[in-house]
Coordinates of C-alpha atoms and ligand atoms in Angstrom, one line a residue:
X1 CA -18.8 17.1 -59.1
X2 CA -20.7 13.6 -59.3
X3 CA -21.9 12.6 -62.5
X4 CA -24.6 10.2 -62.7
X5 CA -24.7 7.9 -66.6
X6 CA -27.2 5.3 -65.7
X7 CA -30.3 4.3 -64.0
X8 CA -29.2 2.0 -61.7
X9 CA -26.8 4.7 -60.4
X10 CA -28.5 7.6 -60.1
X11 CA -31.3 4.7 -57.6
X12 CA -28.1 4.4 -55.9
X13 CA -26.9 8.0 -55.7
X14 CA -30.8 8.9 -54.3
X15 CA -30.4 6.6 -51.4
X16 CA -27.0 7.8 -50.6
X17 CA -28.7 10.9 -50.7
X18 CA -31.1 9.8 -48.4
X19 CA -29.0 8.1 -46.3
X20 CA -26.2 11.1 -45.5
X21 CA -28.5 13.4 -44.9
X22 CA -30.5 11.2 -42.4
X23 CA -27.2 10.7 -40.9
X24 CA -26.9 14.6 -40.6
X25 CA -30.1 14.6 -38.5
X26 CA -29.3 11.5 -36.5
X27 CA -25.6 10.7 -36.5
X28 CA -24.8 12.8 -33.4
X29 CA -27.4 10.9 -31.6
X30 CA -25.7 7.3 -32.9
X31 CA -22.3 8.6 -31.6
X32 CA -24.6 9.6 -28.0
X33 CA -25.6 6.0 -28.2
X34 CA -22.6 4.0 -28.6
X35 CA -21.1 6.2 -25.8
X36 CA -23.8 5.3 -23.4
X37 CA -23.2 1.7 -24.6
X38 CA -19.6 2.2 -23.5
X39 CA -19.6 4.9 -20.9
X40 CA -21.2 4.9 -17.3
X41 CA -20.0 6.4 -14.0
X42 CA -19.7 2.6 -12.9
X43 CA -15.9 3.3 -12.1
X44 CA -16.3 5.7 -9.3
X45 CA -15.7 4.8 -5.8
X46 CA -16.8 5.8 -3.6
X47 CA -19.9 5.9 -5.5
X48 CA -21.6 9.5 -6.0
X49 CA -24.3 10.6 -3.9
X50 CA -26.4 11.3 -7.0
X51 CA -25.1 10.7 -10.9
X52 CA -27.3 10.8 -14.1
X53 CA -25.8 10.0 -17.3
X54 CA -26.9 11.9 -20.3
X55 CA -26.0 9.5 -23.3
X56 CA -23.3 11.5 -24.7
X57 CA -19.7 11.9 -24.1
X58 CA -17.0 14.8 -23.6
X59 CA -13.4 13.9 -25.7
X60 CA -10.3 15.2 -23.8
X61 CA -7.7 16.3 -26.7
X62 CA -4.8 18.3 -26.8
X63 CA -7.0 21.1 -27.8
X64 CA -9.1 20.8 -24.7
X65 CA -8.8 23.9 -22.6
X66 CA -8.4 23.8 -18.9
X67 CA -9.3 27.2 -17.3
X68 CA -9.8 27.5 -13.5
X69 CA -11.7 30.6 -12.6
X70 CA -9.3 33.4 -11.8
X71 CA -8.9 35.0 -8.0
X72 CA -7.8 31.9 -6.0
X73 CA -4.0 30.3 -6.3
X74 CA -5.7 27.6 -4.5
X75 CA -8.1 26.7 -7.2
X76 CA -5.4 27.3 -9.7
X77 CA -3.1 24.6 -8.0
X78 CA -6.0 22.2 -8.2
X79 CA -6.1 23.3 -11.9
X80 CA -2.1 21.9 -12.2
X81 CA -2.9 18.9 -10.3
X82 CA -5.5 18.0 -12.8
X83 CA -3.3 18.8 -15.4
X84 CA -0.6 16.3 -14.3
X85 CA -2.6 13.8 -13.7
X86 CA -3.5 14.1 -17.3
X87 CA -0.4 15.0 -19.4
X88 CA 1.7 12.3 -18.7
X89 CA -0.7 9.6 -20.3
X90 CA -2.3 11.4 -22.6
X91 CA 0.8 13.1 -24.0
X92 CA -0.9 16.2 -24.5
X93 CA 0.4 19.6 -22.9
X94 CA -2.5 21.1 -20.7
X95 CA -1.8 24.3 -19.4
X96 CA -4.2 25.8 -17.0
X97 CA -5.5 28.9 -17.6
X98 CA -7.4 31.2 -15.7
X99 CA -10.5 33.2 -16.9
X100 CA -13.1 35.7 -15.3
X101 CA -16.4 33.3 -16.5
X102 CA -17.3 30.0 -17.5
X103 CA -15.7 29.3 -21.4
X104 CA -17.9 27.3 -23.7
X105 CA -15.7 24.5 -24.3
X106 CA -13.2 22.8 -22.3
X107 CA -12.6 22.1 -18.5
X108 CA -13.7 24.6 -16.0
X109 CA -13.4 24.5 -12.0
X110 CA -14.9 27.2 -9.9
X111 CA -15.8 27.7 -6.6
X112 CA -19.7 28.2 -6.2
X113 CA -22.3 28.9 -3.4
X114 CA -24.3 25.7 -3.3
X115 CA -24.3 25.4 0.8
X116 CA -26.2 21.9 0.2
X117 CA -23.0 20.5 -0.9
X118 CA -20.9 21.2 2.1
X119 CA -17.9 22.0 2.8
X120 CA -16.6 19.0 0.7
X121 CA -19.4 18.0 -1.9
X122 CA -19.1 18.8 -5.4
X123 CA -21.1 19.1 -8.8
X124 CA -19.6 18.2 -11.9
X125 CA -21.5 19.2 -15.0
X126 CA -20.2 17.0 -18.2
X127 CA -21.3 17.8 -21.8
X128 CA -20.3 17.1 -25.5
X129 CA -18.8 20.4 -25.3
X130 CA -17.7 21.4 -21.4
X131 CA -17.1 20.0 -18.0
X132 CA -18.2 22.2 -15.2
X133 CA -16.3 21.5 -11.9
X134 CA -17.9 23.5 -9.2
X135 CA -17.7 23.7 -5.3
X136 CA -18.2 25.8 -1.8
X137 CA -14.6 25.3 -0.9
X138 CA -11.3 24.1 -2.5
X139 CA -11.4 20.4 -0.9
X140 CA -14.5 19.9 -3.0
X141 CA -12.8 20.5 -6.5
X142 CA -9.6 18.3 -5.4
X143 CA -12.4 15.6 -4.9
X144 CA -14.4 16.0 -8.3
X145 CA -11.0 16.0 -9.7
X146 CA -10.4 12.5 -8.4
X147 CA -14.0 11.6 -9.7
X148 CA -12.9 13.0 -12.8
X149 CA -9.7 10.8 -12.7
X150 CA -12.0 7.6 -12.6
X151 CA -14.2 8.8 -15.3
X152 CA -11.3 8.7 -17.6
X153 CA -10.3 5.2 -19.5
X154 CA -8.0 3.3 -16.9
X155 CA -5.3 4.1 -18.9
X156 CA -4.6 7.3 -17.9
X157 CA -2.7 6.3 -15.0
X158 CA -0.3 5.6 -16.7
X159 CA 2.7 7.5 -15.8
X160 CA 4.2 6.9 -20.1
X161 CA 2.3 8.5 -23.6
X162 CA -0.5 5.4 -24.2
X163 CA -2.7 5.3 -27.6
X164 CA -6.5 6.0 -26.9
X165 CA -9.4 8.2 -27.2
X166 CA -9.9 9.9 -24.1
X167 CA -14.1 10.1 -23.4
X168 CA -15.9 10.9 -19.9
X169 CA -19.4 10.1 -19.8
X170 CA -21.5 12.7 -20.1
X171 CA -24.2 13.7 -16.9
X172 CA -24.4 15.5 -14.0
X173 CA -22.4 13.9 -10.6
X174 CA -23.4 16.0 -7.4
X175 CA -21.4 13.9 -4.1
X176 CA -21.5 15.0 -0.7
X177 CA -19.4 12.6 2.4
X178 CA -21.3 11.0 4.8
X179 CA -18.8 11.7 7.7
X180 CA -15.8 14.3 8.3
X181 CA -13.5 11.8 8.7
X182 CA -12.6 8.9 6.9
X183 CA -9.2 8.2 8.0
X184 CA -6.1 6.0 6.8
X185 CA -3.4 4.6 9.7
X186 CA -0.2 4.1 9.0
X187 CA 2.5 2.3 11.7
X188 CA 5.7 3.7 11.1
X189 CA 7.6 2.7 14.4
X190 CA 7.0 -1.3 14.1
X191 CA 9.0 -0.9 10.5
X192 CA 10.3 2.6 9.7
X193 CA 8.7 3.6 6.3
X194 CA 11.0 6.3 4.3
X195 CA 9.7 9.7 2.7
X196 CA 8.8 8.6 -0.6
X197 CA 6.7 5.4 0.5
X198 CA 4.7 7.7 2.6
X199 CA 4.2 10.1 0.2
X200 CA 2.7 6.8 -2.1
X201 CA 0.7 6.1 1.0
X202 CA -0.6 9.6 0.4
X203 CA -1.4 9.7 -3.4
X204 CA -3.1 6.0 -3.2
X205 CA -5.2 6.8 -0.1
X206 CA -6.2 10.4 -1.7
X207 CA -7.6 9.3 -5.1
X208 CA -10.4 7.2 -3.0
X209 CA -11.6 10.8 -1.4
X210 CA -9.5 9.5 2.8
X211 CA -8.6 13.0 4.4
X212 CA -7.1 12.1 7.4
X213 CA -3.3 10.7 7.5
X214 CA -3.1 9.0 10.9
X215 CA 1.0 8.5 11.4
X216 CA 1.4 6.2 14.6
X217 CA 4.7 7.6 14.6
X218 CA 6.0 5.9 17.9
X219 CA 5.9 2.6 20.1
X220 CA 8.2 -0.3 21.9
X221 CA 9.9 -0.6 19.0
X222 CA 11.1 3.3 17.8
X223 CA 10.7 6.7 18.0
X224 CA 10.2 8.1 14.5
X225 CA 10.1 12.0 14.9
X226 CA 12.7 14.3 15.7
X227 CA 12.3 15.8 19.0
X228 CA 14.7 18.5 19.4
X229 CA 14.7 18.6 23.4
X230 CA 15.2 15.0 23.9
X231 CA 17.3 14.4 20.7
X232 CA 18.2 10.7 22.0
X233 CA 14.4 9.8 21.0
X234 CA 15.7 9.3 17.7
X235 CA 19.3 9.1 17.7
X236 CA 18.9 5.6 19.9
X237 CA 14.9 5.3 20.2
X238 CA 14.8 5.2 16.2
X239 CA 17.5 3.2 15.3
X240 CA 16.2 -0.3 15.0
X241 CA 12.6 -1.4 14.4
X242 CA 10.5 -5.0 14.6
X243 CA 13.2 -7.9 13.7
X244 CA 16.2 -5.7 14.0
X245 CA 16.5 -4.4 11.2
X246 CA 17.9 -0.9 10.5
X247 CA 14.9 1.5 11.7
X248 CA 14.5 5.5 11.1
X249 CA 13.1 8.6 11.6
X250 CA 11.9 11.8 10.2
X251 CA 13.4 15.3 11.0
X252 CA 10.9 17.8 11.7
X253 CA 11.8 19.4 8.1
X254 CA 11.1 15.7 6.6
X255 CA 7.4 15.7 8.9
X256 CA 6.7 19.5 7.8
X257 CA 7.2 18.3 4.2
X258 CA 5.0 15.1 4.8
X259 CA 2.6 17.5 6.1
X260 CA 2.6 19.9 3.1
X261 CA 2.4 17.2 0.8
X262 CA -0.7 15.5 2.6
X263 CA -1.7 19.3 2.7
X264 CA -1.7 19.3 -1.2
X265 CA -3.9 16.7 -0.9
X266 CA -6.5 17.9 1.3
X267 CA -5.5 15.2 4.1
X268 CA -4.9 16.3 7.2
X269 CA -1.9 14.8 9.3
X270 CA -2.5 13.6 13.0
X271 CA 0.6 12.4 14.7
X272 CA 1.0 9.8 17.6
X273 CA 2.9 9.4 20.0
X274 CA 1.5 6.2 22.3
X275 CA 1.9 6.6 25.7
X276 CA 1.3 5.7 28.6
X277 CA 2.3 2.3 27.2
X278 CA 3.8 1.4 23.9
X279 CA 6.6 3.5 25.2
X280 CA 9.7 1.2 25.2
X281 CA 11.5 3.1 22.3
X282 CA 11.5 6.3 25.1
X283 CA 12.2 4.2 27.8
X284 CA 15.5 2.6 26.0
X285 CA 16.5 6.0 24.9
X286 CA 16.7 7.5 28.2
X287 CA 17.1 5.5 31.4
X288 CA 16.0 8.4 33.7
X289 CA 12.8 7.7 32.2
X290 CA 12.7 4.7 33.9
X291 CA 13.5 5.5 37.5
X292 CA 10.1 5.7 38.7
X293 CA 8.3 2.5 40.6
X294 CA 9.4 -0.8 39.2
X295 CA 6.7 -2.5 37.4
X296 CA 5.0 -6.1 39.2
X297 CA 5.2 -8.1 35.6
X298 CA 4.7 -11.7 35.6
X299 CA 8.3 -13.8 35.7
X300 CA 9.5 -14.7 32.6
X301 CA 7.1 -11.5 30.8
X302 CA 9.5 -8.8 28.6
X303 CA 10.7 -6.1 30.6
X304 CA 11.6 -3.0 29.5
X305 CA 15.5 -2.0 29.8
X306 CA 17.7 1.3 29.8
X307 CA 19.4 1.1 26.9
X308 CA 18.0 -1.8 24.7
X309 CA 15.1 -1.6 22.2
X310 CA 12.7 -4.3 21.7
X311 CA 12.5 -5.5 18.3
X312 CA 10.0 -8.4 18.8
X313 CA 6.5 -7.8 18.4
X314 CA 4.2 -8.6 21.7
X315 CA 2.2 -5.5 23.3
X316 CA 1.5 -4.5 26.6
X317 CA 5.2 -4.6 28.7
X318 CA 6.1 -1.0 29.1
X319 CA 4.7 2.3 30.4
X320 CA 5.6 5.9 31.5
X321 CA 6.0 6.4 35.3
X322 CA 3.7 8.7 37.0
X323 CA 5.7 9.4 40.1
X324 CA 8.7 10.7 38.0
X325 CA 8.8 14.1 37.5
X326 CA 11.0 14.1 34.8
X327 CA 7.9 11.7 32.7
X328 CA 5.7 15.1 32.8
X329 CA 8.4 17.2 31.3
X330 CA 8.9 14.8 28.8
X331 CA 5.6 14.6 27.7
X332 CA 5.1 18.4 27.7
X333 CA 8.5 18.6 25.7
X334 CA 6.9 16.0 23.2
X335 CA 3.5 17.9 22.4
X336 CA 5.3 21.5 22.4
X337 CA 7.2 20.6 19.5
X338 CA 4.9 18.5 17.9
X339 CA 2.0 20.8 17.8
X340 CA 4.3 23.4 16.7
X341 CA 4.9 21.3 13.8
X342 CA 1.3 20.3 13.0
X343 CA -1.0 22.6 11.8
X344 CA -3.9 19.8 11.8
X345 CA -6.4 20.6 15.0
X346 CA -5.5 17.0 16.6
X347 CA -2.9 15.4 18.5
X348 CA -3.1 11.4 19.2
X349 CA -1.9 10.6 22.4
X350 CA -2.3 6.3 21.7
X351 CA -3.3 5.5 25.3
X352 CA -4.3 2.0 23.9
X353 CA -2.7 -1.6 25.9
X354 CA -1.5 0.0 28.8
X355 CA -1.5 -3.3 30.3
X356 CA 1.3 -3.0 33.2
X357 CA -0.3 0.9 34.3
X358 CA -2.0 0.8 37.0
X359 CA -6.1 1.6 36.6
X360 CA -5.5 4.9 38.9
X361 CA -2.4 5.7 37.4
X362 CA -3.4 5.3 33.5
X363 CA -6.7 7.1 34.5
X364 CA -4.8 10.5 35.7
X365 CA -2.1 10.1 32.9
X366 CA -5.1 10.5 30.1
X367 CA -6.3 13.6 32.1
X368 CA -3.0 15.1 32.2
X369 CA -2.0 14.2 28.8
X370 CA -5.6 16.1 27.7
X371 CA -4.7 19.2 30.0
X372 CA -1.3 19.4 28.3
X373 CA -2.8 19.1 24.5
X374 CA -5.2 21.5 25.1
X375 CA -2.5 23.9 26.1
X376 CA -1.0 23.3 23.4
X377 CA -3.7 24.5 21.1
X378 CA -4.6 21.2 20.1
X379 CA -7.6 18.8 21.0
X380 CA -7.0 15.0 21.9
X381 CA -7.4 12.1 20.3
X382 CA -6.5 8.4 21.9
X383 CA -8.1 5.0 21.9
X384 CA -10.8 3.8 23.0
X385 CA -9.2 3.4 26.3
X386 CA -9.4 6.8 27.5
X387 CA -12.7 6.9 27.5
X388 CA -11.8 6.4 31.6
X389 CA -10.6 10.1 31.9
X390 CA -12.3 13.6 31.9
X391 CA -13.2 13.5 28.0
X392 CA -15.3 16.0 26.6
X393 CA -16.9 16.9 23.6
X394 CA -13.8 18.2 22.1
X395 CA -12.1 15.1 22.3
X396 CA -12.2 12.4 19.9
X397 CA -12.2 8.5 21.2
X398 CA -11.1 5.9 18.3
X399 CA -12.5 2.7 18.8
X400 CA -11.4 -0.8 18.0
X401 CA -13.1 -3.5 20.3
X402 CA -15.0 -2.5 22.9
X403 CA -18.4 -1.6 22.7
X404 CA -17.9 -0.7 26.6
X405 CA -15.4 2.5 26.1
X406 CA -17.5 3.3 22.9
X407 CA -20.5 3.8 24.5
X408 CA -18.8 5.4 27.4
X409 CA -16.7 7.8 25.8
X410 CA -20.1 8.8 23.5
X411 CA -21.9 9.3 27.1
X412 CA -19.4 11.3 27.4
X413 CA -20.3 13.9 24.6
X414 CA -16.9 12.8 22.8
X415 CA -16.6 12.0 19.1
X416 CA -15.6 8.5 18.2
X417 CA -13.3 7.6 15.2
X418 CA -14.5 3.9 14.4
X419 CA -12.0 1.4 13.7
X420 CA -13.4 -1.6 14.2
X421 CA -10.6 -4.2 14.3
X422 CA -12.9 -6.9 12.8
X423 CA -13.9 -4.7 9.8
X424 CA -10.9 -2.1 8.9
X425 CA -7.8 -3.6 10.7
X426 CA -5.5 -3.6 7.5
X427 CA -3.2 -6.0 8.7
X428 CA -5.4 -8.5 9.2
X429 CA -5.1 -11.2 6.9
X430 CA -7.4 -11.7 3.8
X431 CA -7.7 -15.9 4.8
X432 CA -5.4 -18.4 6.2
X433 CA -3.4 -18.0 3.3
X434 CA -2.6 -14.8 3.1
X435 CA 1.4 -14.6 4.0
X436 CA 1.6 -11.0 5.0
X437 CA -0.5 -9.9 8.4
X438 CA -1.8 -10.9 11.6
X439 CA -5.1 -12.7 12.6
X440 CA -6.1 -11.9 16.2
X441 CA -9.4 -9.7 15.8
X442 CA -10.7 -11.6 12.6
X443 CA -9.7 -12.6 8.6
X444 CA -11.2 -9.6 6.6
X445 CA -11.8 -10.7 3.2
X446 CA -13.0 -7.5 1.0
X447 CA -16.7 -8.3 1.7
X448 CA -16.1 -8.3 5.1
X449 CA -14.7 -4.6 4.7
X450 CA -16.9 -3.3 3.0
X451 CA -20.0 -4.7 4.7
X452 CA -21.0 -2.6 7.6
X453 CA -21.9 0.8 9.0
X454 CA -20.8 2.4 12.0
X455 CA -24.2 2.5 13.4
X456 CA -24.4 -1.1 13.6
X457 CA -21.3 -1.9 15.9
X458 CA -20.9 -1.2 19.4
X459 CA -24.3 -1.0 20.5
X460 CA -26.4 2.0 20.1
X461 CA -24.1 5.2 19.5
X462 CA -25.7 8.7 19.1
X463 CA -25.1 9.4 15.1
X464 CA -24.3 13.0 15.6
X465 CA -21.2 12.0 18.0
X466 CA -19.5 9.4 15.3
X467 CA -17.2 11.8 13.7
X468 CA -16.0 9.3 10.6
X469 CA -14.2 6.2 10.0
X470 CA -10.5 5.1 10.1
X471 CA -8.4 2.3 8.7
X472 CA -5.3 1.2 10.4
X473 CA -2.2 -0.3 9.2
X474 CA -0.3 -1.5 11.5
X475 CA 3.5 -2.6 10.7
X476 CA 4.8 -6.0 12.9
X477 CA 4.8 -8.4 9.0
X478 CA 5.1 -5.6 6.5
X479 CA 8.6 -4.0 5.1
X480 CA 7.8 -2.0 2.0
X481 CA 5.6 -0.4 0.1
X482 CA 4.6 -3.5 -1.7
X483 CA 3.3 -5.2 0.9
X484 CA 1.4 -2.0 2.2
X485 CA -0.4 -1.8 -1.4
X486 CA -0.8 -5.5 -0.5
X487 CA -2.8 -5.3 2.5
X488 CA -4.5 -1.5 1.3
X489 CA -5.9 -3.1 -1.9
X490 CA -8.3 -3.7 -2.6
X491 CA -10.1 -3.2 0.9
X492 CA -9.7 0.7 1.2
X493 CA -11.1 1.7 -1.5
X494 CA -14.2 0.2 -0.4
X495 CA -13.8 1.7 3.5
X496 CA -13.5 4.7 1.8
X497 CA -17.0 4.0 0.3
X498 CA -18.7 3.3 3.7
X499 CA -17.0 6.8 5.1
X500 CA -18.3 8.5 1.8
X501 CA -21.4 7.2 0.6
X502 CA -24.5 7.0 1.8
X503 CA -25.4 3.5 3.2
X504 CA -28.5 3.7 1.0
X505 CA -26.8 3.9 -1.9
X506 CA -24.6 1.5 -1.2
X507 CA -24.8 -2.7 -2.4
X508 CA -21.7 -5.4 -2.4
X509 CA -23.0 -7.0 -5.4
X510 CA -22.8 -3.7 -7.7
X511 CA -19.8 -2.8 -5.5
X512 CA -18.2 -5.6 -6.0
X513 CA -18.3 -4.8 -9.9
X514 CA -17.1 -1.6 -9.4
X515 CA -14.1 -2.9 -7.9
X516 CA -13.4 -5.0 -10.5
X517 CA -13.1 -2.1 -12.9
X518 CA -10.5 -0.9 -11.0
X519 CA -7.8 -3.8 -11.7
X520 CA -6.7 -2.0 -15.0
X521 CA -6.1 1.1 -13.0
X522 CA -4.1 -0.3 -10.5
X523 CA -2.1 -2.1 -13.4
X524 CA -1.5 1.1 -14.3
X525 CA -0.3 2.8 -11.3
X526 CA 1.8 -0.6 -10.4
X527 CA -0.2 -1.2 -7.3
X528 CA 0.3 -4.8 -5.7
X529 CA -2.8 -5.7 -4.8
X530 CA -4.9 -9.1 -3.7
X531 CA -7.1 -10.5 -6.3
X532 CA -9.6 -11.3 -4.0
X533 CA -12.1 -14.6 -5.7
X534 CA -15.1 -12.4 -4.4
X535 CA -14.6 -9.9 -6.9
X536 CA -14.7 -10.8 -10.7
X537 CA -11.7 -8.6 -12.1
X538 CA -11.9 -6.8 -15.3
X539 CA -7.7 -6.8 -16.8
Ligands
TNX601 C1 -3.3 -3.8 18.6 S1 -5.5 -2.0 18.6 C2 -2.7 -2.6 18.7 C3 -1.4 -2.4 18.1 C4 -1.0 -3.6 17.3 C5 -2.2 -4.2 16.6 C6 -1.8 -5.3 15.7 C7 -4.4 -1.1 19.2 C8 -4.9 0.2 19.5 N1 -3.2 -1.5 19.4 O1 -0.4 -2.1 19.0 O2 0.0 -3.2 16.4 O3 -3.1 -4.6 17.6 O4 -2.9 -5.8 15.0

């Protein structure tokens, strides 16, 4: 018990008095204000639809809860994703549970009627005491959940035990996407990339909200899926790639497990095999592929050869015959097994640079090739080239140059990927520095990237037929996965912005910041990236 002798003291005592028990009124509210000081939703990208910070802040301990609401093993493997994303930098041991209603402390994700989120939106609900992760369908948790992940201190990327306090802003986030598809590319026949690499590709490309996994899986230079009719496909086709080097492919078990894991991920795999043209790889594997009418090529042009695959890097030398009948058979062989190994609604036929096809010819190849997907069970997808043929609504048309086949393909009725080269082509170098990359369409510094909308290329394009935006990256300079993260970062995440967000919302200057908070992040997932001057980096 205090006792007070003097005066003096007991003055002192009265205002300490005073003072505590002022704090007892108020202190929660000076902890709410140094929070807000500290804490925003400023990290998020893409930026939220619609976010309103409270002032407070939720503390993630080891004693936090996480409790998924019980009835779906879906929701629940969300649940462990979120849990491993946090244990290994936090240290802590989060299990998830599973409970019949809402608890009053902790995490909780649900799923939720609120039809004006759509089929991918979510709400997330952060107080001192709870967060509230609710959605219409499982794709919209896995996405708060990467929200979450960027609420978080930057530090918990870290894949080792790191000191901190682990506080989330408190507010209300409720984020819809602007378009169904916002797609990433990746060229694996230029240079083979292995199993784990994609599988990188796959976690980097998910935590920015991409759902589409575009594999260009063949071209001149290999074949890089296991075709179990035409087994010499890989066994030759994918045995060397762009410089010589020692190429590769996947077995269908390898491509079933790529497409699990994307799965996982809520990204959807669409595989490609380029043809008419691009088709060297096929051509060199078997020679009866190449008995059809020799092609008129300019002297001293590439041609292709029974037997030998191309390991340089020009486009536009080789094509499919269409007076062979074995080329149809092929073909056929091709999409059987593929579809049968994807369970994504798409097939990519390329179709793109089929310079040494004959108009005619390339024309009644696309109509075939669409005939023969949609047998399949599958719809089409191909470059903006095939906008010639018989596409329909079902099909999707990707552009990259030509406002010509955009607009004719969306006459059309079909729906149009865009990928402009001079905007999203991710191996485009940054400047005329950059080692890494080509620079035929354009250099795409970040701004560049991230400043334009799909409406405002290739002329006036009917909104409801864009179906979403993809990123290519195409392989002729890059040879691991450090120069991929070189060329991704930092301009995906901010394509993944224009796919998500809604170009109202959207500025470069307080984008630009944004981005800039994500350096410590990517320290902490060891992601190479560009350190672009435009964007004032926060280590
Ligand atoms: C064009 S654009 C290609 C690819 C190349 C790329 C290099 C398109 C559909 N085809 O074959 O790899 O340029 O930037």
């Amino acid at each position: 018990m205090m006792h007070f002798s003097s005066k003096a003291t007991r003055l002192f005592a009265a205002a300490f008095f005073m003072a505590s028990f002022a704090c007892l009124v108020s202190c929660k509210k000076q902890k709410a204000a140094s929070a807000e000081a500290t804490l925003s939703f400023e990290s998020v990208i893409p930026k939220p639809v619609s976010d309103t910070l409270s002032g407070s802040a939720f503390e993630l301990t080891k004693a936090t809860k996480l409790t998924v609401a019980s009835g779906s093993e879906e929701v629940k493997a969300i649940g462990q994703y979120l849990a491993d994303r946090l244990n290994p930098a936090t240290g802590f041991d989060l299990k998830v549970e599973t409970a019949e209603k809402a608890p009053e402390s902790g995490i909780y994700l649900a799923l939720n009627e609120d039809t004006a989120l759509g089929a991918e939106g979510y709400e997330v609900k952060i107080t001192e005491e709870v967060i509230t992760l609710t959605a219409n369908k499982p794709a919209g948790l896995f996405y708060g959940v990467q929200t979450l992940r960027q609420l978080l201190p930057a530090a918990i990327e870290h894949a080792v035990v790191q000191q901190g306090q682990w506080e989330i802003a408190a507010g209300t986030i409720r984020d819809y996407p602007q378009y169904a598809w916002r797609g990433a590319m990746l060229d694996v026949a230029r240079h083979f990339f292995g199993m784990e690499d994609v599988k990188r590709y796959i976690d980097l490309v998910a935590a920015y909200k991409v759902n589409v996994l575009h594999l260009h899986l063949s071209d001149d230079q290999g074949w890089r899926i296991e075709i179990k009719s035409w087994p010499k496909l890989t066994t030759e086709g994918g045995l060397t790639q762009v410089g010589g080097g020692k190429g590769g492919y996947y077995t269908q078990e390898q491509y079933k497990e790529i497409v699990a894991y994307a799965q996982s991920r809520y990204i959807t795999v669409i595989p490609e095999i380029d043809m008419p043209g691009h088709i060297n790889s096929a051509l060199a594997s078997y020679a009866e592929l190449n008995t059809g009418i020799p092609l008129k090529m300019e002297p001293g042009k590439i041609r292709p050869t029974a037997g030998k695959v191309y390991t340089g890097i020009e486009v536009g030398f080789s094509t499919l015959h269409i007076k062979n009948e074995r080329t149809f058979k092929f073909v056929d062989d091709v999409l059987r097994e593929l579809a049968a190994i994807t369970p994504g609604p798409y097939l990519h036929i390329g179709g793109d640079e089929a310079a040494v096809t004959k108009k005619e010819d390339y024309i009644a190849f696309i109509n075939k090739f669409k005939e023969m997907v949609n047998a399949h069970g599958k719809k089409m997808v191909g470059w903006e080239e095939i906008a010639q043929g018989n596409v329909d609504s079902t099909d999707a048309v990707q552009y990259w140059h030509s406002e010509k086949y955009a607009q004719l393909a969306s006459s059309k009725g079909a729906k149009l990927i865009m990928s402009p080269s001079v905007k999203v082509y991710l191996d485009m170098k940054y400047d005329s520095l950059t080692k890494l990359g080509l620079n035929w369409a354009a250099y795409i510094e970040v701004d560049d990237s991230y400043n334009w909308t799909p409406q405002s290329l290739a002329g006036e394009l009917e909104q409801k037929n864009i179906l979403g935006i993809e990123a290519p990256l195409w392989s002729e300079t890059i040879e691991n996965m450090d120069d991929i993260e070189y060329l991704l970062f930092p301009r995906l995440p901010g394509i993944a912005e224009v796919a998500w967000s809604p170009a109202a919302n959207r500025s470069w200057e307080a984008y630009r910041i944004r981005l800039g908070n994500q350096a410590k992040r990517w320290k902490a997932m060891e992601i190479n990236y560009y350190r672009s001057v435009l964007v004032p980096w926060v280590d």
